[in-house]
Coordinates of C-alpha atoms and ligand atoms in Angstrom, one line a residue:
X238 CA 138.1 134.9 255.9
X239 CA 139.4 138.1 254.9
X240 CA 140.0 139.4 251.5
X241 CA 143.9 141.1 251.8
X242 CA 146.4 140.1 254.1
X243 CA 149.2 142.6 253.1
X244 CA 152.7 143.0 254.4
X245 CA 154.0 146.3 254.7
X246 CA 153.1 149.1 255.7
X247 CA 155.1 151.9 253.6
X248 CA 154.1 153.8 250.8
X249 CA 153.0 150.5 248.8
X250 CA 151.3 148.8 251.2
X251 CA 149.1 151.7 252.3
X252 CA 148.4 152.1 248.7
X253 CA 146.8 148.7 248.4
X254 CA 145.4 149.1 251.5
X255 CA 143.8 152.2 250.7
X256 CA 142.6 150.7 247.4
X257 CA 140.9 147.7 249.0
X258 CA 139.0 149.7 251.7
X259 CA 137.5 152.3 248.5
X260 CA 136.3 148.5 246.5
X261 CA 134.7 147.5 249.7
X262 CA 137.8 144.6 250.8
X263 CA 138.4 143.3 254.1
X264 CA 142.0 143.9 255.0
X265 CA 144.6 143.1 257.3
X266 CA 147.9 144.7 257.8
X267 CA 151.4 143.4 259.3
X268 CA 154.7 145.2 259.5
X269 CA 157.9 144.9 261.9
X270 CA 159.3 148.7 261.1
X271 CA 162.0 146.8 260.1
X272 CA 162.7 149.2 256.9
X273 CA 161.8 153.1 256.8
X274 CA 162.0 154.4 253.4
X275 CA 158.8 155.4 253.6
X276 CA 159.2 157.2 256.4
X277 CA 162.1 159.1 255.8
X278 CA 161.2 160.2 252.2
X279 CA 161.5 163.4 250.8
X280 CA 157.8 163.2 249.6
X281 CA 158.4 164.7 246.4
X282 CA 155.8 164.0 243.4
X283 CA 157.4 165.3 240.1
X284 CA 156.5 163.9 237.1
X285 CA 159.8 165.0 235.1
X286 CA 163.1 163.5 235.4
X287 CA 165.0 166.7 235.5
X288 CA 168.5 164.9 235.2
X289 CA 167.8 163.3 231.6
X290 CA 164.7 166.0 230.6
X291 CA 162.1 162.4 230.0
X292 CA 158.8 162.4 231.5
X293 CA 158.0 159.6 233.7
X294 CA 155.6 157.1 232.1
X295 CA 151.8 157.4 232.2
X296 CA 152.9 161.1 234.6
X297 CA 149.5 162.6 233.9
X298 CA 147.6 160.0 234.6
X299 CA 149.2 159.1 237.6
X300 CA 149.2 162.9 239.2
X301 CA 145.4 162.6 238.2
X302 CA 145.1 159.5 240.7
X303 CA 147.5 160.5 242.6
X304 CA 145.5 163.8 244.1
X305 CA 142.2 162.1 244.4
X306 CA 143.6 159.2 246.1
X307 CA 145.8 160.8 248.7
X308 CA 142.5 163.1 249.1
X309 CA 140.6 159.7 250.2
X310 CA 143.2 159.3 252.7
X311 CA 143.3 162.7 254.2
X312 CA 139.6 162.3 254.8
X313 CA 140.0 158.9 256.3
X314 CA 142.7 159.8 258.6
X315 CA 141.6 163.3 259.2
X316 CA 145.0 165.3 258.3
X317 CA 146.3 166.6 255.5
X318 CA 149.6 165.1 253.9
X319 CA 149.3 166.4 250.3
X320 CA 151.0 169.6 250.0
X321 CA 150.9 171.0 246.1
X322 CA 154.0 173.2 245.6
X323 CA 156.0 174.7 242.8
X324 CA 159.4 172.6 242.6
X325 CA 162.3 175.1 240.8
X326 CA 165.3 173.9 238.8
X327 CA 168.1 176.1 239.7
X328 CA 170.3 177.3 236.4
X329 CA 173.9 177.8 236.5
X330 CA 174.8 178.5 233.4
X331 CA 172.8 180.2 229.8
X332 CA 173.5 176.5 228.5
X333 CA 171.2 175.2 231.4
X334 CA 168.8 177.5 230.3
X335 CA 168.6 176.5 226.8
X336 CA 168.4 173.1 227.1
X337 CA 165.3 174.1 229.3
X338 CA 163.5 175.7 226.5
X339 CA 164.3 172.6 224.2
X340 CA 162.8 170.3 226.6
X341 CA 160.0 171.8 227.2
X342 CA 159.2 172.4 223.6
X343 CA 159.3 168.5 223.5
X344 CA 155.8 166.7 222.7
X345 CA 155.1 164.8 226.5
X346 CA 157.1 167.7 228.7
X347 CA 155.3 170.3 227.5
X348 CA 152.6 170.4 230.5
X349 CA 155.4 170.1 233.3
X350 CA 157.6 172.4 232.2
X351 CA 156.4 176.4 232.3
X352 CA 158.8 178.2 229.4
X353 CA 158.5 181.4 231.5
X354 CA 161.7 181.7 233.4
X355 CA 161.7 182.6 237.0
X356 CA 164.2 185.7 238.2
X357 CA 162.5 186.0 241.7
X358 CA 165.1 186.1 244.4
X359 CA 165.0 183.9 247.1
X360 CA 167.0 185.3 250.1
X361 CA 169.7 182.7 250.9
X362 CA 170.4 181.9 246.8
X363 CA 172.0 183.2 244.4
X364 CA 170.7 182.5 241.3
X365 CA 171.5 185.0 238.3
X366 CA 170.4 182.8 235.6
X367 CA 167.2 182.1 237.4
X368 CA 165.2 179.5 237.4
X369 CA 162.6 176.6 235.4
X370 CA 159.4 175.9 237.1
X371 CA 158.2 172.1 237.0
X372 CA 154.5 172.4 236.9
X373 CA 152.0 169.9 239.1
X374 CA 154.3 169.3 241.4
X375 CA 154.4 169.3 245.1
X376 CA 155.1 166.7 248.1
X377 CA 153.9 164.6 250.6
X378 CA 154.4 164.4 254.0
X379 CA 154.8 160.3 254.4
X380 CA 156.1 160.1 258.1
X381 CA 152.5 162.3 259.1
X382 CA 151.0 159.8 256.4
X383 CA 152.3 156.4 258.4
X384 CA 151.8 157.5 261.7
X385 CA 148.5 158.3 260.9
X386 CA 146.8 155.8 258.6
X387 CA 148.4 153.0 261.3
X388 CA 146.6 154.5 263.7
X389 CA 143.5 154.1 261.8
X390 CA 144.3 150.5 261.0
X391 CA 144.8 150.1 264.7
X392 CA 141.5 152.2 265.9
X393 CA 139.9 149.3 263.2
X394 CA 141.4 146.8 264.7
X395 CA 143.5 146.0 261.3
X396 CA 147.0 146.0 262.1
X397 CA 149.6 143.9 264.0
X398 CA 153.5 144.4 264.7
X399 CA 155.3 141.5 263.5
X400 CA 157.7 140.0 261.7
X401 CA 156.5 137.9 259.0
X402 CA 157.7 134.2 259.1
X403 CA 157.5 133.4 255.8
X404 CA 157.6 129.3 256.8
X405 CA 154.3 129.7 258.7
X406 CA 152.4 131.0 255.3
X407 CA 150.1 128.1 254.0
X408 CA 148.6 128.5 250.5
X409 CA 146.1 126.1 249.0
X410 CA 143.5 126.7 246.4
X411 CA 141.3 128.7 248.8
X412 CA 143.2 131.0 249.6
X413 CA 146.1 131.5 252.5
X414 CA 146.7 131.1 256.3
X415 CA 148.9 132.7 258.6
X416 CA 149.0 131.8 262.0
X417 CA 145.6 132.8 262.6
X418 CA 144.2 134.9 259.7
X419 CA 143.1 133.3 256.5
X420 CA 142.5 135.5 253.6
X421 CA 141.5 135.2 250.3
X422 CA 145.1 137.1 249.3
X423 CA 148.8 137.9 250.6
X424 CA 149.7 141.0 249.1
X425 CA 153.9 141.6 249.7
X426 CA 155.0 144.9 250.2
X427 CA 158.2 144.8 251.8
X428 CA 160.3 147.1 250.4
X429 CA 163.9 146.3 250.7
X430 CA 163.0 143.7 252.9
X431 CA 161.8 141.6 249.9
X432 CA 165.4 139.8 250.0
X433 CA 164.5 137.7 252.7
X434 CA 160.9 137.0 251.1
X435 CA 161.5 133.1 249.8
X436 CA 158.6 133.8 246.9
X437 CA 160.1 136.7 245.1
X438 CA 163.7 136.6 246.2
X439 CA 165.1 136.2 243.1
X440 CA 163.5 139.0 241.5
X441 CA 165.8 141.7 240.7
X442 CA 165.3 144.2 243.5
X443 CA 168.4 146.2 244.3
X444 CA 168.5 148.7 246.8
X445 CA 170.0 152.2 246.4
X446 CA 170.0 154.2 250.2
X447 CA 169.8 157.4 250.6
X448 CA 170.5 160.3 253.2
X449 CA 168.8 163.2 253.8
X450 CA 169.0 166.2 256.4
X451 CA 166.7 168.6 258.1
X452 CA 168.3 172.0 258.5
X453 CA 167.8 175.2 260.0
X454 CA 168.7 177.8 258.1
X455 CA 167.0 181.4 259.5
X456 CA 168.3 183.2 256.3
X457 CA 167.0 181.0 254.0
X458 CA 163.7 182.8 252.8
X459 CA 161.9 180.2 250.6
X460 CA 158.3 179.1 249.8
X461 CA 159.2 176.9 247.2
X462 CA 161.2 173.4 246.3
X463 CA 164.4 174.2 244.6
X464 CA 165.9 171.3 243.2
X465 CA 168.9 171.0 242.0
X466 CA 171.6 168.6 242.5
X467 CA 169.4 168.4 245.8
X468 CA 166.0 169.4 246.8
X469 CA 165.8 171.5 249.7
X470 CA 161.8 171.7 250.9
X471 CA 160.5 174.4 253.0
X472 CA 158.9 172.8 256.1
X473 CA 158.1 176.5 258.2
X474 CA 159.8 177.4 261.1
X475 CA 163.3 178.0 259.5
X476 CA 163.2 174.3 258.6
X477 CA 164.0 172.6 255.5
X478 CA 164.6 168.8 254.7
X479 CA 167.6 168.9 252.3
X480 CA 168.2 165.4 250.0
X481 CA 169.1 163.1 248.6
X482 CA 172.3 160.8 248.6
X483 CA 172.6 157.9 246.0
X484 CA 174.6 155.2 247.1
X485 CA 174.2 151.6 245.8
X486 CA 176.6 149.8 247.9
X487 CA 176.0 150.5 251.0
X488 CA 172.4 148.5 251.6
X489 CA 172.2 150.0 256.0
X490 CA 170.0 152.7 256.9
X491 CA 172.3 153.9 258.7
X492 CA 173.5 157.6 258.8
X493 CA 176.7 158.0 257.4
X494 CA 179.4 160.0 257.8
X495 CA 180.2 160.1 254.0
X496 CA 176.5 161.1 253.6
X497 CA 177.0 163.8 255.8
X498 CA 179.3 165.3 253.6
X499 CA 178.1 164.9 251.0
X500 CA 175.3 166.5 251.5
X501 CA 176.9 169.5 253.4
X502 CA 179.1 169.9 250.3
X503 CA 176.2 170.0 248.0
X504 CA 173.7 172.6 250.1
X505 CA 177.0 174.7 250.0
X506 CA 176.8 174.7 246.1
X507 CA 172.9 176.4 246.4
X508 CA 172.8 178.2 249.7
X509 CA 175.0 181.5 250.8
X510 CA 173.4 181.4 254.1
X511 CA 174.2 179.6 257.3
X512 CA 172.7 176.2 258.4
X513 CA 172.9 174.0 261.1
X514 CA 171.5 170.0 260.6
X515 CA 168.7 169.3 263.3
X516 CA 168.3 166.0 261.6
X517 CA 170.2 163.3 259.6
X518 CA 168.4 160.3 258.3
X519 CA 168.5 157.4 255.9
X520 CA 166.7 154.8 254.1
X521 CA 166.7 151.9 251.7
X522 CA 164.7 152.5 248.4
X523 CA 163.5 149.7 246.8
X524 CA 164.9 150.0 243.3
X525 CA 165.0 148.1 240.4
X526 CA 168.1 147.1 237.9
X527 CA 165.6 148.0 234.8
X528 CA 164.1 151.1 237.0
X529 CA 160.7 149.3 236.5
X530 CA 158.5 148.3 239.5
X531 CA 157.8 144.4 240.7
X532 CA 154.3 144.0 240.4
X533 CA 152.1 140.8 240.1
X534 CA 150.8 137.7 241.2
X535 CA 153.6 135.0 242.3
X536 CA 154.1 132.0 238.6
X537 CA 152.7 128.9 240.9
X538 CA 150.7 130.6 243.6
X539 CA 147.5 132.7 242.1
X540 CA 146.7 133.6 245.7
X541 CA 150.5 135.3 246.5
X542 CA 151.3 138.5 245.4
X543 CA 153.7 141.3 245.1
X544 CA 154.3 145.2 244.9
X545 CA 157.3 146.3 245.2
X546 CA 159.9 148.1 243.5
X547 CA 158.6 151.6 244.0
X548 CA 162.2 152.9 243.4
X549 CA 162.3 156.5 243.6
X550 CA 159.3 157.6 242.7
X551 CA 157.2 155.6 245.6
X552 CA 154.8 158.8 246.3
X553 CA 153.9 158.8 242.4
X554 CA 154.0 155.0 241.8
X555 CA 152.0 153.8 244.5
X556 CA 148.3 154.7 243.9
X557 CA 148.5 153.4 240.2
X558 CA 150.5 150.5 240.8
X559 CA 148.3 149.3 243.4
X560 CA 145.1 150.0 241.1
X561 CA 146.8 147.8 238.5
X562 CA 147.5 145.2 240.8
X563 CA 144.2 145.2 242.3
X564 CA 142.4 145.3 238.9
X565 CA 145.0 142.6 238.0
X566 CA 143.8 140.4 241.0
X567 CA 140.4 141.3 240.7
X568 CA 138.9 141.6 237.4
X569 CA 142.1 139.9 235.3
X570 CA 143.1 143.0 234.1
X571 CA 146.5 142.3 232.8
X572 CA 149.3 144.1 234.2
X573 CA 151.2 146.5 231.9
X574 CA 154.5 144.2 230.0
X575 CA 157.1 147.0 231.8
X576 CA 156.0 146.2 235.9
X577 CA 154.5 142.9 235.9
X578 CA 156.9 140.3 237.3
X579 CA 156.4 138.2 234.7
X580 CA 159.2 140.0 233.0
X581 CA 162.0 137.7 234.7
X582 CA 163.0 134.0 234.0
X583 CA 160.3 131.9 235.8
X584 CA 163.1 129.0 235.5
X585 CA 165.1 131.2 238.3
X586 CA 161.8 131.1 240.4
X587 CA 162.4 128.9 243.8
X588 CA 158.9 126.4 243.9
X589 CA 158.4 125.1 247.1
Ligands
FAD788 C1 166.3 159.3 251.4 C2 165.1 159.0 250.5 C3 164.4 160.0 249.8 C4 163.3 159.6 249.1 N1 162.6 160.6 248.5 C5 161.5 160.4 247.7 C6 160.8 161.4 247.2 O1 161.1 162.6 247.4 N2 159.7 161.1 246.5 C7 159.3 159.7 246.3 O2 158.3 159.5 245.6 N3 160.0 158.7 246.8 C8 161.1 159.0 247.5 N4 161.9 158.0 248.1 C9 161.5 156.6 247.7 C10 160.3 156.1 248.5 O3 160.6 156.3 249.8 C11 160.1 154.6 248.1 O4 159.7 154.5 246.8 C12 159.0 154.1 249.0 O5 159.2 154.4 250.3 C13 158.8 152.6 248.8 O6 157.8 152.2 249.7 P1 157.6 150.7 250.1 O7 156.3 150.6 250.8 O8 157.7 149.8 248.9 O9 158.8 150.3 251.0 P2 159.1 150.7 252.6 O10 158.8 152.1 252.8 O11 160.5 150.2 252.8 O12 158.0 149.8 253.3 C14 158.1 148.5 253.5 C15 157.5 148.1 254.8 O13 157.4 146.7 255.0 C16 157.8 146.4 256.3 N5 158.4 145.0 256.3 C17 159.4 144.6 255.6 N6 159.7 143.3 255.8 C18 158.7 142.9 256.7 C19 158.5 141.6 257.4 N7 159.2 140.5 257.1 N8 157.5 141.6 258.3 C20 156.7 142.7 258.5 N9 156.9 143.9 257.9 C21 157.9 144.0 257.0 C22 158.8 147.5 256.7 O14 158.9 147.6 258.1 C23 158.2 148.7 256.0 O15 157.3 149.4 256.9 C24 162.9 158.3 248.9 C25 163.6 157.3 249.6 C26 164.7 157.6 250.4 C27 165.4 156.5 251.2

């Protein structure tokens, strides 16, 4: 019998993954590439959320974990994936710049945000009231990061590419079986595909997709993440992934054409210089009505488990959340109040 039997293989599940193989835990991994949000991500960890000036929760902590933990993986898969760069706030306007100085005067945001304002000049921008400077930033690559750690999962023998029938999983006191792998644990980590997931269902995940390009763009001269209504992330080469949409009724990750504008529209607000879009894709992220992620262990089944609800912040989220679960599972650490799934109604709960 095996310790983990996890589902998923995106940002969360890797996460746990990873987390069991450090404690010493057997594992084994399933996914169907049935949903690619992982995959098509823009990477970015930034522990500010520039739009309302709040720091996200526990920030330093997490982008403590967060480099040693995506070091562990580098080493494991033999690449690197964790890319530390300076992400910029574009101003357009002296009022823009203000409210910089005010936030990061502010008790919490005072680490991420440098008061010295930027007037470099980036060929391809125009940017005459400069620029703030979000400090311990930088991104991931997470389509280098799938490719490779299934590959090691594979190499180990640890992986299978399937779709998860949910009516074959059999839970007793034990443990669970699946077809033919028992384990001590299930671990869920579906992402959007938690809605056709019979034990967590009900939970309020709701999906918000999003588009994003690659674009050439040879006089664009930038070694550095501007962000402003969009990010646009050197990649070398002339190359530069430009996103994201926000769209919460649409639920396909399908390209759109409505993306497509949208996004041209906005790279046309930053950029004076030509581009052409090499690449258009889209994804699913698994957010949350109360922005908070789904994490814990399933109100009738202490063997069934979830994590999920990475939202938009998956490259952040993951290594703690999993840590909190596994600590949860493990050594009855109790999940913090604002992610554990205990927050919702058991009574809307289906029991089988
Ligand atoms: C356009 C876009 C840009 C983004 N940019 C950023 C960013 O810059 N920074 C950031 O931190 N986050 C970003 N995100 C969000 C981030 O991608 C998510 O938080 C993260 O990917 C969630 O990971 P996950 O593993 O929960 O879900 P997923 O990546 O969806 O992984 C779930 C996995 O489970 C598998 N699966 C599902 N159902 C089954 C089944 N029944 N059987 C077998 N396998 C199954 C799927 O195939 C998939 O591989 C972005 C997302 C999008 C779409």
């Amino acid at each position: 019998m095996i310790d983990y039997l996890i589902v998923g293989s995106g940002l969360a599940g890797i996460a746990f993954a990873e987390t069991c193989i450090q404690n010493g835990k057997s594992i084994f991994v399933l996914d169907d590439h049935s949903q690619n949000s992982s995959k098509v991500a823009g990477g970015l960890y930034n522990p500010v959320i520039l739009k309302r000036f709040s720091k996200l929760e526990n920030a330093q902590e997490q982008l403590i974990l967060l480099n040693s933990f995506y070091s562990s993986i580098e080493r494991r898969i033999d690449a690197k994936i964790n890319f530390p760069l300076p992400i910029l706030r574009k101003f357009f306007s002296i009022e823009e710049q203000n409210n910089w100085f005010i936030a990061s005067d502010k008790i919490g945001l005072a680490p991420f945000l440098s008061t010295n304002l930027l007037f470099k000049q980036y060929d391809g921008i125009d940017a005459p009231f400069g620029y703030g400077e979000v400090l311990q930033t930088g991104y991931l690559d997470t389509a280098l990061l799938l490719d490779k750690f299934r590959s090691y999962l594979e190499e180990n023998n640890l992986f299978r590419e399937v779709t998860f029938d949910y009516a074959l999983l059999e839970s007793n006191a034990d443990g669970v079986r699946y077809m033919d792998i028992k384990a001590k644990h299930i671990v869920f980590a579906e992402g959007f595909g938690m809605h056709l997931n019979p034990y967590f269902r009900h939970l309020p995940l709701d999906g918000t997709k999003g588009e994003l390009f690659i674009i050439k763009a040879s006089g664009l001269d930038l070694d550095v993440i501007v962000n402003t209504s969009v990010f646009i992330l050197p990649l070398g080469n002339d190359l530069f992934k430009v996103g994201a949409t926000y769209n919460w009724s649409d639920k396909t990750d399908q390209p759109t054409e409505e993306g497509k504008l949208e996004l041209i529209a906005r790279i046309k607000e930053i950029l004076n210089c030509d581009f052409e879009i090499i690449e258009h894709f889209a994804g699913v992220r698994p957010t949350v009505k109360d922005r908070r992620p789904l994490v814990g262990t399933h109100p009738d089944y202490s063997n069934i488990h979830i994590l999920n609800g990475l939202g938009t912040r998956g490259v952040m989220l993951g290594p703690s959340m999993a840590k909190a679960l596994f600590e949860s599972i493990e050594n009855g650490i109790p999940l913090e109040k604002s992610c554990d799934i205990k927050r919702f109604d058991k009574k809307k709960w289906i029991t089988f």
